[in-house]
Coordinates of C-alpha atoms and ligand atoms in Angstrom, one line a residue:
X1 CA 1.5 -17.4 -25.3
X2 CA -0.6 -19.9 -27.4
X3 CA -0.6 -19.1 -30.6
X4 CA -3.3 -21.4 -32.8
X5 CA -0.6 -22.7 -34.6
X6 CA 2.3 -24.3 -33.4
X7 CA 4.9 -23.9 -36.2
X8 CA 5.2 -23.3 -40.2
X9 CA 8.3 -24.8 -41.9
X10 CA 10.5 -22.5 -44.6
X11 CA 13.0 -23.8 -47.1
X12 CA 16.0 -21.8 -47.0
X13 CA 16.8 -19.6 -49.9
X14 CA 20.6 -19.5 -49.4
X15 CA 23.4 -20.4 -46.7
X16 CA 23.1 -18.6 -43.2
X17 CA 23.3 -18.7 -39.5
X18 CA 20.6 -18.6 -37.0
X19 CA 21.2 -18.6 -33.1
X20 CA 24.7 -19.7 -33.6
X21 CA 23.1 -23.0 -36.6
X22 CA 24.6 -22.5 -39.7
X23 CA 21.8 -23.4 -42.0
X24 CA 22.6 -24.4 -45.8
X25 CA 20.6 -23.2 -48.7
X26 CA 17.5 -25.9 -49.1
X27 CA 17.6 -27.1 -45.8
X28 CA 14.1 -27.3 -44.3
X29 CA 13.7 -24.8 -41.1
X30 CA 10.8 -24.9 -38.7
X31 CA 9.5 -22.2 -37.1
X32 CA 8.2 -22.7 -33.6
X33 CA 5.9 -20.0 -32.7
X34 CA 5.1 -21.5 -29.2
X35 CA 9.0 -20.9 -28.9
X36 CA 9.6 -17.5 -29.9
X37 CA 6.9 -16.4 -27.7
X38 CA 8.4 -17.6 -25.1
X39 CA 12.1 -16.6 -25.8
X40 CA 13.7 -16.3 -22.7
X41 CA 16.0 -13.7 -24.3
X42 CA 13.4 -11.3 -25.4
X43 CA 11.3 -11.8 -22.3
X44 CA 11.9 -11.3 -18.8
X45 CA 9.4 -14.0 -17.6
X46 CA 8.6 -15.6 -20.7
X47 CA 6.3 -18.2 -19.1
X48 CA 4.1 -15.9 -17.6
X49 CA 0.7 -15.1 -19.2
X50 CA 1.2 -10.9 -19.2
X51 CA -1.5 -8.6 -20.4
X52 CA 0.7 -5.8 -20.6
X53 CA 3.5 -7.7 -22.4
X54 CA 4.7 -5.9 -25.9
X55 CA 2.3 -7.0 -28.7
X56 CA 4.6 -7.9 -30.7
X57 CA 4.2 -11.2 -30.1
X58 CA 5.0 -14.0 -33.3
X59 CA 1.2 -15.6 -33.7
X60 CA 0.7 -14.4 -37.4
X61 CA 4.5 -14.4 -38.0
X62 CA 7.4 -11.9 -37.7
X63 CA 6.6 -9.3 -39.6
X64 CA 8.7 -10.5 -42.6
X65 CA 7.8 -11.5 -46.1
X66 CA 5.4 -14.4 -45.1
X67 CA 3.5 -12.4 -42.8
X68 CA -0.2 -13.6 -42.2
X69 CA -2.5 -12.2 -45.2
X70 CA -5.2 -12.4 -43.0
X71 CA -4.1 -11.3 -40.3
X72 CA -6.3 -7.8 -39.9
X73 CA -9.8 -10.1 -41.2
X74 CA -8.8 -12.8 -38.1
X75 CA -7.9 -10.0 -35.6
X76 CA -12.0 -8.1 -36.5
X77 CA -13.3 -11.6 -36.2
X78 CA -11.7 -12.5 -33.1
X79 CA -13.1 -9.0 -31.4
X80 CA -16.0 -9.3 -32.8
X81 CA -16.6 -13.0 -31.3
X82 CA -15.1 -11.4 -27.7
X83 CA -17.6 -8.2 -28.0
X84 CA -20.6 -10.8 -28.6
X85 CA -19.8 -13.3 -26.4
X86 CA -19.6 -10.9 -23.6
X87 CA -22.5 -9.0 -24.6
X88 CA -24.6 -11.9 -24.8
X89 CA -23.2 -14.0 -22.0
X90 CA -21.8 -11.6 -19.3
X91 CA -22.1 -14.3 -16.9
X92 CA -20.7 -17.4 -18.8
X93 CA -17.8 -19.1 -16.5
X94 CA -15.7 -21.9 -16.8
X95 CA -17.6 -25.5 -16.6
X96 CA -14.8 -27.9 -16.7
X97 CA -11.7 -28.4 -18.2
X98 CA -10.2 -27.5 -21.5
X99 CA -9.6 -30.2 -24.3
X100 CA -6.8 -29.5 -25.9
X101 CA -6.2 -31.2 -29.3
X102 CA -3.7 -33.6 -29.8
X103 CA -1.5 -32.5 -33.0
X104 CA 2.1 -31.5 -33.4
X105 CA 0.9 -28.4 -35.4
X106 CA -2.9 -27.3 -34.0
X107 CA -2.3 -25.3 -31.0
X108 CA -6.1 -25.4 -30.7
X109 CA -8.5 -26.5 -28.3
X110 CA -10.8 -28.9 -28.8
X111 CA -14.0 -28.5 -26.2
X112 CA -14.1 -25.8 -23.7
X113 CA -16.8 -26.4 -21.4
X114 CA -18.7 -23.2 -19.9
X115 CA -21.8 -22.5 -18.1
X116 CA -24.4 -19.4 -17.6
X117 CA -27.0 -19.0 -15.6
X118 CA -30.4 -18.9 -17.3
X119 CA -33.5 -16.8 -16.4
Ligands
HEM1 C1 -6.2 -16.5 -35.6 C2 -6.2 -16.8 -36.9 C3 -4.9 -16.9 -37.7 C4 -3.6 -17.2 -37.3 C5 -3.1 -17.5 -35.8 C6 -2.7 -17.2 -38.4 C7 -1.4 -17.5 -38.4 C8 -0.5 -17.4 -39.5 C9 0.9 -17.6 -39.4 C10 1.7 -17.9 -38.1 C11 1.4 -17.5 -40.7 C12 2.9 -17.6 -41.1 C13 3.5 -16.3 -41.0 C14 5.0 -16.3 -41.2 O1 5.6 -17.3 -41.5 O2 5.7 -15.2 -41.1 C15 0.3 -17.3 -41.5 C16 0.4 -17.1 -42.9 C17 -0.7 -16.9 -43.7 N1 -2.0 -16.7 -43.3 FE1 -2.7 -16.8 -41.4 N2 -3.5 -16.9 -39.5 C18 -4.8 -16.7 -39.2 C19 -5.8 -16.4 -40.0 C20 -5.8 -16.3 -41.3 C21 -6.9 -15.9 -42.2 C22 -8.3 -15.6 -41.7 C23 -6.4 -15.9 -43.4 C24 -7.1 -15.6 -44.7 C25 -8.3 -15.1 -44.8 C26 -5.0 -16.3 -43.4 C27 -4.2 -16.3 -44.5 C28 -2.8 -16.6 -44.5 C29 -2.0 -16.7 -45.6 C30 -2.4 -16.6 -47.1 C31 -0.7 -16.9 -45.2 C32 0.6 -17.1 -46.0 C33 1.3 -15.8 -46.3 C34 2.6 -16.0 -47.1 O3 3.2 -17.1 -47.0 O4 3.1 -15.0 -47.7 N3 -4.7 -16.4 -42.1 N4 -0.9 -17.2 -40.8

């Protein structure tokens, strides 16, 4: 739902169509991952955070050629930052509101305020 980054752009290798757009070899052609992951024909409520939604969501790509190298280092690191978080803060809540940053391609947040108690 918010993938970190908001779109890569691909220069097209030869003439083709896409969603009905015929595209001509060298044209420039973003790809907006905030927009695929919210295709309302793939998804039956594609605005809706979902837990249980099919994985294969577009954050590191599509699978094709370009796919994120480091896609299997970022996903340890990411659990790894969850599974220590919650160990060490169990208790940390929300404190305020999320800052999100201002940039066309950052999807990224720029302060997220929490609290815990402390002993
Ligand atoms: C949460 C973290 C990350 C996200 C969301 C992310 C996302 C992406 C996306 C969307 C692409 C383009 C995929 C495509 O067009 O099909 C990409 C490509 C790439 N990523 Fe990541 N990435 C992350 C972390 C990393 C890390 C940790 C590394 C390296 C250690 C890395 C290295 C690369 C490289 C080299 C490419 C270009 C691959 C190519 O063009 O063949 N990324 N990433």
């Amino acid at each position: 739902m918010y993938p970190a980054f908001a779109h890569f752009r691909r220069t097209a290798t030869k003439d083709t169509e896409i969603g009905g757009k015929q595209i001509a070899e060298g044209d420039k052609v973003l790809m907006w991952y905030l927009s695929s992951n919210r295709d309302e024909d793939v998804y039956e409520d594609p605005d809706t955070f979902d837990v249980h939604r099919n994985p294969e969501h577009q954050a590191f790509g599509a699978g094709g050629r370009h796919f994120c190298l480091g896609a299997a280092l970022a996903r340890l690191e990411l659990k790894i930052l969850f599974e220590e978080t919650l160990r060490r803060f169990p208790d940390m809540k929300l404190a305020g509101k999320p800052d999100p940053a201002v940039s066309a391609f950052l999807n990224q947040l720029k302060k997220l305020p929490v609290s815990w108690p402390t002993t």
